[in-house]
Amino acid sequence: MDLISGADISWAISHIADPMVLLILIGGVTAGVLFGALPGITGVAGIAIMTPLTFTMNFEHAMALLLGAYCGGYFGGSIPAILINVPGTPTNAATALDGYPMARQGDADKAIALAVLCSCIGGLFSALVLSTLAPSLAKVALQFNSAEYFGLAMLGLLCVAGVSGDSLLKGIAAAALGVGLSTIGVDPVGGTMRFTFDISYLIAGIPIIPALIGLFGITEMFTKTLEIESFKISVLPPQNKFRLRDIIPIFLRNKMVTFKGSLIGTFVGVLPGTGTAIATWVSYGEATRSAKPGDIFGKGDPKGIIAAETANNAVTGGAMVPLLTFGIPGDPVTAILIAALLVQGIDPGPFFIAEYGNLFIFILLTLVLGNLFMVTIALSTRKLFRYFVKLRGDTLVPLIAVMSAAGAFSINNSTYEVMLVVILGMVGYFMLKFGYPMAPIVLGIVLGPIVEDNLRNALAVSDMNPMVFITRPISAGLIVVMAIMVGFWVYIKKRTGPNSDPADSS
Amino acid sequence: MFRHPDVLAGAVTLALGAALGLASFFIDINPNQTTLTARFVPLLIASILTLCGGGIIINGLRSASQPMPFLFSRKLLIVASFLLAFFLTFAFVDFRVSSWLLMLSTMYVLGNRNWRQLLWVPVAVSSVIYLIFRYLFEVILPVWT
């Protein structure tokens, strides 16, 4: 931990204790929980819409809002999954498997309390891992040069392309489209224009935040409009009374499930491009694999919720590791965070912890407090959730549109960003309907410049010798990892037939 | 016309790759550069898109016939046109008015016939969002003065 001094720690503690920061953090957690709890709306869309609001804030306030929403959003998705069996994302589908049967048996309160406490444990565990792993990895990252960064960014793109969609080819095409969009504007090396078509707005390129709002917010809005007629909410039976202290024996009986869920979530989060859906399903799968006689997975077993929710929020700290050590975002939320950090004039990467040790500690403390606030807010207001999830789709659809437009306009007070949101939203909708995932496009836009700059730099310093990517051991290792991954996906594809989904199979 | 959605999706991806590749040749090259030119990555991306498009078409042709995904409903088209009008006129119409109108019309089209909700929800949403952006986040939204 010699990258971080005592002064950094005291700076972070004094700033996190600022009442305004705490207030914004509570606001961020609440907003994240609310966005996640809206049936069919993901926490990612909420964070994308909120990001422009941070442009007028300082670093502490911006991080408090976004990291609060990050923690709250992942848990919030479990609320509609438990209460109305509508998992907003594949991530929360695992929670719905046992959460909804519990709610049908009159134990909705117990299921929600269990979900939020597990989310908190997972989040705190991953923050602990972040605090120990990130400084060590940052030291390793200081040895990296352009060849390694090119390899890492390519690995991130390949991972997200491989695991986030219905087919590897569509995932790769989506990632390529994202990188292609990132090339619009002035070429940073030669200074020539690329794909600007004499439109002055395009000279600066495609800004990431409107792209995120369009690809996640507007795309979801269109999808929801189409589904609105089939969207039915069933009524739960009268609910049992529940005391919070009844939870403790459940945790004591399931210590290993809690630990394994936290570990799996953190580890999956560290891998670039993976995300919460894989973490929760791997953790749930592990819990069912080690089931004991009497376990009733899928019929209202608390173990199912523990496995899914610990892994779910454990991803938050894990996904911050590649962001804060290599400057490589691992999922759409950390892609948003990288954009928010750049707006604050902070370049996340190998020098981040060495240069901004105080901000690193501040981020850690924000994650820890965010998780604790999430528990407090969710437990004290859990009885209100059953009313909130009944918010009608006809209100949600225009609400997303209004907030997306206001958020996009606030970036530069310009209609360019507003139009970009709607255009990318429409493109995203068609792509989604034809099975193209959104996450690789976003990661492509963010990682595109990193890929291109490092590819060109690596070749420039090696007199255009492409062997530079093979002769450097870490770069060669990354290429081998990518080759193994592609080989594995192709093998799975061949074993399971042409129509199967390699991502699902893996 | 297309026996599988992937055939159409692949064809569009392939066409996009071809168009991008063609457009890449119009990018000017700085003769003094000592590394890859500005065309290299766009051409690489165009090649990847073209190859993926071809692969997706082949997958579609090898798969059992499937109907096209359901893309439009009457409601979606109406809501999309409201949304387009809202976004196109965003800078010229008072945010409080345009957001109120979008909320009201979309709620009605999507089937809400509860007149109390139609009365108070659009007013509340447009006012609250305006106040939050204007006074909490100090963002200037378009207003008629």
CSV table of N, CA and C in Angstrom, one decimal, chain A residues 381-431:
chain,number,residue,atom,x,y,z
A,381,THR,N,-37.6,1.3,3.9
A,381,THR,CA,-38.7,1.7,2.9
A,381,THR,C,-39.3,0.5,2.2
A,382,ARG,N,-38.9,-0.7,2.6
A,382,ARG,CA,-39.2,-1.9,1.8
A,382,ARG,C,-40.7,-2.1,1.7
A,383,LYS,N,-41.5,-1.6,2.6
A,383,LYS,CA,-43.0,-1.8,2.5
A,383,LYS,C,-43.6,-0.9,1.3
A,384,LEU,N,-42.8,0.1,0.9
A,384,LEU,CA,-43.3,1.0,-0.1
A,384,LEU,C,-43.1,0.4,-1.5
A,385,PHE,N,-42.1,-0.5,-1.6
A,385,PHE,CA,-41.7,-1.0,-2.9
A,385,PHE,C,-42.9,-1.7,-3.7
A,386,ARG,N,-43.8,-2.3,-2.9
A,386,ARG,CA,-44.9,-3.0,-3.6
A,386,ARG,C,-45.8,-2.0,-4.4
A,387,TYR,N,-45.8,-0.7,-3.9
A,387,TYR,CA,-46.6,0.3,-4.6
A,387,TYR,C,-45.8,0.8,-5.8
A,388,PHE,N,-44.5,0.9,-5.6
A,388,PHE,CA,-43.6,1.5,-6.6
A,388,PHE,C,-43.6,0.7,-7.8
A,389,VAL,N,-43.5,-0.7,-7.7
A,389,VAL,CA,-43.3,-1.5,-8.8
A,389,VAL,C,-44.6,-1.6,-9.7
A,390,LYS,N,-45.7,-1.0,-9.1
A,390,LYS,CA,-46.9,-1.0,-9.9
A,390,LYS,C,-47.0,0.2,-10.8
A,391,LEU,N,-46.0,1.1,-10.7
A,391,LEU,CA,-46.0,2.2,-11.6
A,391,LEU,C,-46.2,1.8,-13.0
A,392,ARG,N,-47.2,2.4,-13.7
A,392,ARG,CA,-47.6,1.9,-15.0
A,392,ARG,C,-46.6,2.2,-16.1
A,393,GLY,N,-46.6,1.2,-17.1
A,393,GLY,CA,-45.7,1.4,-18.2
A,393,GLY,C,-46.0,2.7,-19.0
A,394,ASP,N,-47.3,3.1,-19.1
A,394,ASP,CA,-47.6,4.3,-19.8
A,394,ASP,C,-47.1,5.5,-19.2
A,395,THR,N,-46.7,5.5,-17.9
A,395,THR,CA,-46.1,6.6,-17.3
A,395,THR,C,-44.5,6.5,-17.5
A,396,LEU,N,-44.0,5.3,-17.4
A,396,LEU,CA,-42.6,5.1,-17.4
A,396,LEU,C,-42.0,5.5,-18.8
A,397,VAL,N,-42.7,5.1,-19.9
A,397,VAL,CA,-42.2,5.4,-21.2
A,397,VAL,C,-41.9,6.8,-21.5
A,398,PRO,N,-42.9,7.7,-21.3
A,398,PRO,CA,-42.6,9.2,-21.5
A,398,PRO,C,-41.6,9.7,-20.5
A,399,LEU,N,-41.6,9.2,-19.3
A,399,LEU,CA,-40.7,9.6,-18.2
A,399,LEU,C,-39.3,9.4,-18.6
A,400,ILE,N,-39.0,8.2,-19.2
A,400,ILE,CA,-37.6,8.0,-19.7
A,400,ILE,C,-37.2,8.9,-20.8
A,401,ALA,N,-38.2,9.2,-21.7
A,401,ALA,CA,-37.9,10.1,-22.8
A,401,ALA,C,-37.6,11.5,-22.3
A,402,VAL,N,-38.4,12.0,-21.4
A,402,VAL,CA,-38.2,13.4,-20.9
A,402,VAL,C,-36.9,13.5,-20.2
A,403,MET,N,-36.6,12.5,-19.3
A,403,MET,CA,-35.3,12.5,-18.6
A,403,MET,C,-34.1,12.4,-19.5
A,404,SER,N,-34.2,11.5,-20.5
A,404,SER,CA,-33.1,11.3,-21.5
A,404,SER,C,-32.8,12.6,-22.2
A,405,ALA,N,-33.9,13.2,-22.7
A,405,ALA,CA,-33.7,14.5,-23.5
A,405,ALA,C,-33.1,15.6,-22.6
A,406,ALA,N,-33.6,15.7,-21.4
A,406,ALA,CA,-33.1,16.8,-20.5
A,406,ALA,C,-31.6,16.5,-20.2
A,407,GLY,N,-31.3,15.2,-19.9
A,407,GLY,CA,-29.9,14.8,-19.6
A,407,GLY,C,-29.0,15.1,-20.8
A,408,ALA,N,-29.4,14.7,-22.0
A,408,ALA,CA,-28.6,14.9,-23.1
A,408,ALA,C,-28.4,16.4,-23.4
A,409,PHE,N,-29.4,17.2,-23.3
A,409,PHE,CA,-29.3,18.6,-23.6
A,409,PHE,C,-28.4,19.3,-22.6
A,410,SER,N,-28.4,18.8,-21.3
A,410,SER,CA,-27.6,19.5,-20.3
A,410,SER,C,-26.1,19.3,-20.5
A,411,ILE,N,-25.7,18.3,-21.4
A,411,ILE,CA,-24.2,18.1,-21.6
A,411,ILE,C,-23.6,19.4,-22.2
A,412,ASN,N,-24.1,19.9,-23.3
A,412,ASN,CA,-23.5,21.1,-23.9
A,412,ASN,C,-24.5,22.2,-24.2
A,413,ASN,N,-25.7,22.0,-23.7
A,413,ASN,CA,-26.8,22.9,-24.1
A,413,ASN,C,-27.0,23.0,-25.6
A,414,SER,N,-26.9,21.8,-26.2
A,414,SER,CA,-27.0,21.8,-27.7
A,414,SER,C,-27.9,20.7,-28.1
A,415,THR,N,-28.6,20.9,-29.3
A,415,THR,CA,-29.5,19.9,-29.8
A,415,THR,C,-28.8,18.7,-30.4
A,416,TYR,N,-27.5,18.9,-30.7
A,416,TYR,CA,-26.7,17.8,-31.4
A,416,TYR,C,-26.8,16.6,-30.5
A,417,GLU,N,-26.5,16.7,-29.2
A,417,GLU,CA,-26.5,15.6,-28.3
A,417,GLU,C,-27.9,15.0,-28.2
A,418,VAL,N,-28.9,15.9,-28.2
A,418,VAL,CA,-30.3,15.4,-28.1
A,418,VAL,C,-30.7,14.5,-29.3
A,419,MET,N,-30.3,15.0,-30.5
A,419,MET,CA,-30.6,14.3,-31.7
A,419,MET,C,-29.8,13.0,-31.8
A,420,LEU,N,-28.6,13.0,-31.3
A,420,LEU,CA,-27.7,11.8,-31.3
A,420,LEU,C,-28.4,10.7,-30.4
A,421,VAL,N,-29.0,11.2,-29.3
A,421,VAL,CA,-29.7,10.2,-28.4
A,421,VAL,C,-30.8,9.5,-29.1
A,422,VAL,N,-31.6,10.3,-29.8
A,422,VAL,CA,-32.8,9.6,-30.5
A,422,VAL,C,-32.3,8.8,-31.7
A,423,ILE,N,-31.3,9.2,-32.4
A,423,ILE,CA,-30.8,8.4,-33.6
A,423,ILE,C,-30.2,7.1,-33.1
A,424,LEU,N,-29.3,7.2,-32.1
A,424,LEU,CA,-28.7,6.0,-31.6
A,424,LEU,C,-29.7,5.1,-30.9
A,425,GLY,N,-30.7,5.7,-30.3
A,425,GLY,CA,-31.8,4.9,-29.6
A,425,GLY,C,-32.5,4.1,-30.7
A,426,MET,N,-32.8,4.7,-31.8
A,426,MET,CA,-33.6,4.0,-32.8
A,426,MET,C,-32.7,2.9,-33.5
A,427,VAL,N,-31.4,3.2,-33.7
A,427,VAL,CA,-30.5,2.2,-34.3
A,427,VAL,C,-30.4,1.1,-33.3
A,428,GLY,N,-30.2,1.4,-32.0
A,428,GLY,CA,-30.1,0.4,-31.0
A,428,GLY,C,-31.3,-0.5,-30.9
A,429,TYR,N,-32.5,0.1,-31.0
A,429,TYR,CA,-33.7,-0.7,-30.9
A,429,TYR,C,-33.7,-1.8,-32.0
A,430,PHE,N,-33.4,-1.4,-33.3
A,430,PHE,CA,-33.4,-2.3,-34.4
A,430,PHE,C,-32.4,-3.4,-34.2
A,431,MET,N,-31.2,-3.0,-33.7
A,431,MET,CA,-30.1,-3.9,-33.5
A,431,MET,C,-30.5,-4.9,-32.4
